Every structure is written in C-alpha cells, then in structure tokens.
CSV table of C-alpha atoms in Angstrom, one decimal:
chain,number,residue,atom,x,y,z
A,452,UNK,CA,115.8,163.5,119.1
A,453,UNK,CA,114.3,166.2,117.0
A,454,UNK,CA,115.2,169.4,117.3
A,455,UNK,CA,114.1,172.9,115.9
A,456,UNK,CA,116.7,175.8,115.1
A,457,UNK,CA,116.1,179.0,114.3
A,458,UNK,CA,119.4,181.0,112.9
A,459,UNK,CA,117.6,184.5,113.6
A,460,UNK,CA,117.2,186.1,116.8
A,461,UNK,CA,115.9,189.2,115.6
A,462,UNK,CA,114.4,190.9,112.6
A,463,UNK,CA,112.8,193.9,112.4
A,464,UNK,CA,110.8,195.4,109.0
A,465,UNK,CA,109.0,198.4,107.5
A,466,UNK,CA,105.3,198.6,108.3
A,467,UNK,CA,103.5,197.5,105.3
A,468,UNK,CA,106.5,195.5,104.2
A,469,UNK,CA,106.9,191.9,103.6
A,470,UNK,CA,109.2,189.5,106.2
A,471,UNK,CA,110.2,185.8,106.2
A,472,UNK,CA,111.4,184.4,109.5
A,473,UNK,CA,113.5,180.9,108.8
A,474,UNK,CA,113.2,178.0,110.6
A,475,UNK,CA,115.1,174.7,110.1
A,476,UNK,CA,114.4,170.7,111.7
A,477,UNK,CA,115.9,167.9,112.3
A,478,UNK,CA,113.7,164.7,112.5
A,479,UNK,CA,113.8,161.0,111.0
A,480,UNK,CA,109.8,160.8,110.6
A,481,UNK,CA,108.2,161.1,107.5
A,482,UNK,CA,105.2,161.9,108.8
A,483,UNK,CA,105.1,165.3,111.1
A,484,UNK,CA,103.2,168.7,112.3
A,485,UNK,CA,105.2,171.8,111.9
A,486,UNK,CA,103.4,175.2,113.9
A,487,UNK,CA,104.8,179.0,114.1
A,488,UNK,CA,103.6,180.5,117.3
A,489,UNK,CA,103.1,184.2,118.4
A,490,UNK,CA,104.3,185.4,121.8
A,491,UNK,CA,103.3,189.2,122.4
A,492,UNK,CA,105.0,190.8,125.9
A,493,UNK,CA,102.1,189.2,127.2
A,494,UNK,CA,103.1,185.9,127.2
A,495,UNK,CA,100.5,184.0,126.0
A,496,UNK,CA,101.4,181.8,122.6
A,497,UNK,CA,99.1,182.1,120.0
A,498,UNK,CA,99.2,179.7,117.0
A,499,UNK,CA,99.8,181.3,113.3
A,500,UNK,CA,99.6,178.5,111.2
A,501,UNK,CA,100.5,174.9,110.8
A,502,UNK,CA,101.3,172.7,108.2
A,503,UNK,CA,101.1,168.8,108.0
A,504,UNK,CA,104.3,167.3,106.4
A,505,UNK,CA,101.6,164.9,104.5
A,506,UNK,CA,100.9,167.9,102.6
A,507,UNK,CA,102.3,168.9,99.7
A,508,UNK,CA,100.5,172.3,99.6
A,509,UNK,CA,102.1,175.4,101.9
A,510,UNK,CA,99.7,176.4,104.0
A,511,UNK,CA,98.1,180.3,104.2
A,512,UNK,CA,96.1,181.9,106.5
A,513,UNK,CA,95.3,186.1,105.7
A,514,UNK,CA,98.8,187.4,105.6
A,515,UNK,CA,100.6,184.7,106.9
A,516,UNK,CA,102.2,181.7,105.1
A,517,UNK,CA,104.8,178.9,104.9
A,518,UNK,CA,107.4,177.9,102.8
A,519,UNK,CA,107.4,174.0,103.6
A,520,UNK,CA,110.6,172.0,102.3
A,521,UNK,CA,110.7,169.2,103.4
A,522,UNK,CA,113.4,167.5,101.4
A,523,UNK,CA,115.7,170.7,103.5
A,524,UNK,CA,113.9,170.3,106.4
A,525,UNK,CA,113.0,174.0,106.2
A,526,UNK,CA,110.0,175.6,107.0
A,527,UNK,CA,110.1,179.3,107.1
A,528,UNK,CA,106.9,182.3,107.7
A,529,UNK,CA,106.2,185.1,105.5
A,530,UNK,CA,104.1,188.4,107.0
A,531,UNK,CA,103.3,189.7,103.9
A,532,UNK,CA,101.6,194.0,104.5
A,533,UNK,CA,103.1,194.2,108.4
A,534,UNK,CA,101.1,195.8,110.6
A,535,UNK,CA,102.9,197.0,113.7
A,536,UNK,CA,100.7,194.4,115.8
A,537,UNK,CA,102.6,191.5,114.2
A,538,UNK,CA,105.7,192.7,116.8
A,539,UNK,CA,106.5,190.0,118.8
A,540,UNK,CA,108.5,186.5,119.5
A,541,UNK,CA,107.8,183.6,117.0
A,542,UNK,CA,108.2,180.2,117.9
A,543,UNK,CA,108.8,177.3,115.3
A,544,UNK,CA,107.4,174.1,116.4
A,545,UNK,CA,107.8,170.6,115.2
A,546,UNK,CA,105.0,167.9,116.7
A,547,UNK,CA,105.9,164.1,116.2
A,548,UNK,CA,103.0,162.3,114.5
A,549,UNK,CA,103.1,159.7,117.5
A,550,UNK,CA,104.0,158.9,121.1
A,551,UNK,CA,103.5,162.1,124.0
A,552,UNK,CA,102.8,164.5,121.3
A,553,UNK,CA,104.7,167.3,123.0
A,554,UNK,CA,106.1,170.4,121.1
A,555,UNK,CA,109.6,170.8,120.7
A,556,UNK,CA,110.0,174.4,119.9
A,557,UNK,CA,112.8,176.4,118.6
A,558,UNK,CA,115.1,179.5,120.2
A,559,UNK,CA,112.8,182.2,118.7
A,560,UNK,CA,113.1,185.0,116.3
A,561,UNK,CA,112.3,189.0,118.0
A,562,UNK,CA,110.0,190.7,115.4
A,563,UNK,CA,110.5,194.4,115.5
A,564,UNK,CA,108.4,196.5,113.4
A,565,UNK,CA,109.1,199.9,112.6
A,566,UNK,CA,106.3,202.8,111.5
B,225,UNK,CA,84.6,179.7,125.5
B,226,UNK,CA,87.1,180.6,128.2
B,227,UNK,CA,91.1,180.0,127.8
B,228,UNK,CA,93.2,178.2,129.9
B,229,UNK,CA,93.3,180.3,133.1
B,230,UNK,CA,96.8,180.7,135.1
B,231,UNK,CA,97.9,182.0,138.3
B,232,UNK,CA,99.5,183.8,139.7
B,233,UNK,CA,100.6,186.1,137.5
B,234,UNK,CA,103.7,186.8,138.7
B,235,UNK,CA,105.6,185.1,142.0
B,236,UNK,CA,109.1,186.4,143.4
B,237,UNK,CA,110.8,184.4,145.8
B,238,UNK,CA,114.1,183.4,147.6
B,239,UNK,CA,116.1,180.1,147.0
B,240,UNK,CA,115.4,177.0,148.7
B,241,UNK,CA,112.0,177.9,148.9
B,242,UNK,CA,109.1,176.7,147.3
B,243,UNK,CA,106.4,177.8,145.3
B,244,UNK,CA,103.2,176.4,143.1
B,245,UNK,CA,101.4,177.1,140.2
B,246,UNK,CA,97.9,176.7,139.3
B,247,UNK,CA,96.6,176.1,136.2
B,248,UNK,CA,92.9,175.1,134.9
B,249,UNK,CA,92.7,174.3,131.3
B,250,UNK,CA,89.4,174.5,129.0
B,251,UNK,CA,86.8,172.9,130.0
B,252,UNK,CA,86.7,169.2,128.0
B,253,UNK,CA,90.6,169.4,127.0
B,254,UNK,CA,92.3,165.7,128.2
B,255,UNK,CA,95.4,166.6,127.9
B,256,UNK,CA,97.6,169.1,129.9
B,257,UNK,CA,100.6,170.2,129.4
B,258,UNK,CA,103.6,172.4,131.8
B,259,UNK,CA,106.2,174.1,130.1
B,260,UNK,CA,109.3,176.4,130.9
B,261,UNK,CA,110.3,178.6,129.4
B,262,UNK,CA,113.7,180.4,130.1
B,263,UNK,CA,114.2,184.2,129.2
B,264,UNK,CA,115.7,184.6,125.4
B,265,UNK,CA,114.6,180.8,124.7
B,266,UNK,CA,111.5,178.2,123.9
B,267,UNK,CA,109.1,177.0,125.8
B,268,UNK,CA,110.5,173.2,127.4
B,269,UNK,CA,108.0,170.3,128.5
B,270,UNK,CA,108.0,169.8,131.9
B,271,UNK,CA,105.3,167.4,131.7
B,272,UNK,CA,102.1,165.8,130.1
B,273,UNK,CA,99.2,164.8,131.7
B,274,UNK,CA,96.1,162.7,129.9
B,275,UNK,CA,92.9,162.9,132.1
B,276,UNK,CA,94.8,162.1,135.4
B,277,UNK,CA,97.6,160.4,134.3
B,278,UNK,CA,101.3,161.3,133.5
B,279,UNK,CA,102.3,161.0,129.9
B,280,UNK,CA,105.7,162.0,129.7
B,281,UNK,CA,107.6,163.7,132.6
B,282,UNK,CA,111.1,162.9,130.9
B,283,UNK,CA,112.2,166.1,131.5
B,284,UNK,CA,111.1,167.0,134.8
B,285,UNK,CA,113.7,167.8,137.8
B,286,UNK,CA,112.2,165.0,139.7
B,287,UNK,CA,114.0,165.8,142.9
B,288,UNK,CA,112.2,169.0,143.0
B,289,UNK,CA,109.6,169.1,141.2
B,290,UNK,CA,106.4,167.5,141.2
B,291,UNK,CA,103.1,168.5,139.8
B,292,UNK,CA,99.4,166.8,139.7
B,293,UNK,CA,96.5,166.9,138.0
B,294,UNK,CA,93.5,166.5,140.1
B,295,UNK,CA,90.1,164.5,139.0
B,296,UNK,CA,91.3,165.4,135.6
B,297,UNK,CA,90.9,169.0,135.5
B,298,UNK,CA,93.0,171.9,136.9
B,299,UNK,CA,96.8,170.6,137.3
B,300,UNK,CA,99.5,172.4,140.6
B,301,UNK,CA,103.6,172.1,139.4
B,302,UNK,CA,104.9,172.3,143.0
B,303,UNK,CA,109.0,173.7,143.0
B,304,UNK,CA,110.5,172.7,146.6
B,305,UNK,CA,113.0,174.0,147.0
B,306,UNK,CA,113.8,176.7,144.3
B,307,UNK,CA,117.5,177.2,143.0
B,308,UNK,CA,118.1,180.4,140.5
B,309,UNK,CA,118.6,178.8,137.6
B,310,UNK,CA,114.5,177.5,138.0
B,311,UNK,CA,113.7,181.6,137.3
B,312,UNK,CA,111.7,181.4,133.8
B,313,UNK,CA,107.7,181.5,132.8
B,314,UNK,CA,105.7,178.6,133.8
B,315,UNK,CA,102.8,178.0,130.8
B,316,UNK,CA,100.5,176.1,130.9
B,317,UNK,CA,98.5,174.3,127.9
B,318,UNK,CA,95.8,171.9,127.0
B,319,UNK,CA,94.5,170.1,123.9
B,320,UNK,CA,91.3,168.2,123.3
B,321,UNK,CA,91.3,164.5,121.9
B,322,UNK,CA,92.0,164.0,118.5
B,323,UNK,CA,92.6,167.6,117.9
B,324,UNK,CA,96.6,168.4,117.3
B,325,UNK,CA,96.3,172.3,118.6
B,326,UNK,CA,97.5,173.3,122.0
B,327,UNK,CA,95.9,176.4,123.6
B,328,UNK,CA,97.8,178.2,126.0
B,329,UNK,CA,97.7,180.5,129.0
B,330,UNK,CA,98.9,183.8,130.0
B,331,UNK,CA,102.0,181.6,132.2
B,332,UNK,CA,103.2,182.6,135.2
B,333,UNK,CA,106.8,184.6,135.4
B,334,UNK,CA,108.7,183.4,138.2
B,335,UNK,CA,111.8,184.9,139.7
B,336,UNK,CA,114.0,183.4,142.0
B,337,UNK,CA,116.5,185.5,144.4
C-alpha cells in the first residue's frame, strides 16, 4: 500500500523568508501524481501544486515549487518571499495513476509565520 | 462557478447516536468523494462514488456507516450510532472526468460526547 510521511509537524519562518516543507513516499508504481495541499483554520483544502512523476521538470507556480526525486521518493515544497497568509497545515498527497484514484495524504506539517 | 457546498457546519452530539452529513458537489463533477479527517492527522477516504455508484468503500466502518449518493448528485454519510473515537471533520470532495484535481468543501467538524 503506498503511503506518504511527513517527518515535520511544525515549522514556522520569517515573513519574507524562504521555507521547504519535506515530504517522503513509498509506492511501487512508476507512473504517479504527487499534490501539496493547503488547509487554513477554515478547513477547506486548497491545492498548491502538483507534479506528474512522468515529468522530469519540478513543477512552479508564483512562489511555490517542488523538489521532485523520484529515485528518493522525495518530494518536498519551497515558499519562497512568505507572506503571513501562507500560515497554515500542508498536506502531501500521492494519487495512483490507476484504479479508485483516491488521495492518500500525509500526517501534515503546521506552517507558522512570524512578522 | 460554485464549490462544493457542505453542511452543517458544525454538529455536537452524544454516543450511540446518529448523525448525517450533506454534501453537494459542483455541478458536472462524477466523482465524489468522503473523507475524515482526525485532529493533528490527514484527511482518510471513507468512500468514492462515480455518478451513483460506489467505487471504493474499503475503508468504511460498514457496521455504522453508510452513505449515498442520490441520482448522481448531492451524496448523505449517515453515522448510526456514533462512538468517540468517530469525532473528526467530515470533507467532502469531487472531481470531473478525466481531470486528476479534487475540489473540496468547507467539511463539517463533528464532535462526539
């Protein structure tokens, strides 16, 4: 069964500052989806970015992007210039390429950021 | 475009009760999906519905829970009866076909006394 660990519960960083969250997988596919997520106290999950395991290139979106190894099975988030509404829980996600398609999601990592 | 809508909100109630959630996804998204999600941990599928159908329900508590999705559309998880342990936030999501991102709601926080 795969399964998604992430070894930091919390982090917290300097507004402005740059952050990596780490995130690692364990999967025999060859062929995957890997997501971050966003969960603000209001609950509702909001994707950051995502990266096909077809791709060589790490994806980037604004301020946001991945370091994608997939040799390690290690796909961590940068937040580069943090702006203090970055604060909340981030998810890692793995997606299998077939079957139910569900998310399997890791523990989460608490995002503090100070002014 | 509206999101996936939830409710309630919130819902507080005693063991060996029971209890339901609604949720009603975007309008034209197939697939459905429950979560919970347990305080300090990630979100767990309860179940996956396509159209009307269940997908995967592996990991549902099957001797209380049940849920439906009715005329494809908006989806009830039904607890009956409630222990402690089934305190957590209840989210809802849906995807459209051949489209890999999930969109989800606000959840629903439930607490069991």
């Amino acid at each position: 069964a795969q399964t998604v660990t992430q070894s930091q519960p919390e982090m917290s960083v300097q507004e402005a500052e740059t952050v990596t969250l780490s995130c690692t997988y364990d999967t025999s596919e060859s062929d995957y989806y890997l997501f971050w997520y966003k969960q603000p106290p209001s609950r509702q999950m909001i994707l950051v970015i995502r990266q096909e395991a077809y791709k060589q290139q790490n994806a980037t979106e604004n301020r946001f992007s991945v370091n994608f190894q997939k040799a390690a099975k290690s796909f961590s988030l940068k937040i580069s210039d943090s702006q203090l509404g970055d604060a909340a829980m981030y998810f890692c996600a793995y997606k299998a390429p077939r079957g139910a398609q569900k998310l399997v999601f890791g523990q989460g990592t608490r995002l503090t950021i100070n002014p | 475009e509206a999101g996936v809508a939830q409710s309630p909100r919130y819902k507080i109630i005693e063991k060996r009760q029971s209890v339901a959630f609604w949720c009603n996804p975007i309008s034209g998204h197939a697939t459905l999906y429950w979560y919970q999600q347990i305080l300090g941990q990630g979100p767990k599928l309860l179940i996956q519905f396509q159209n009307n159908g269940v997908v995967d329900d592996s990991q549902l508590p099957k001797d209380r829970f049940s849920a439906e999705r009715l005329k494809g559309v908006d989806s009830t998880l039904k607890i009956q009866p409630a222990k402690l342990e089934d305190s957590a936030v209840y989210l809802c999501a849906s995807r459209l076909a051949g489209v890999y991102e999930q969109y989800f709601g606000p959840g629903t926080r439930l607490t069991v006394t």
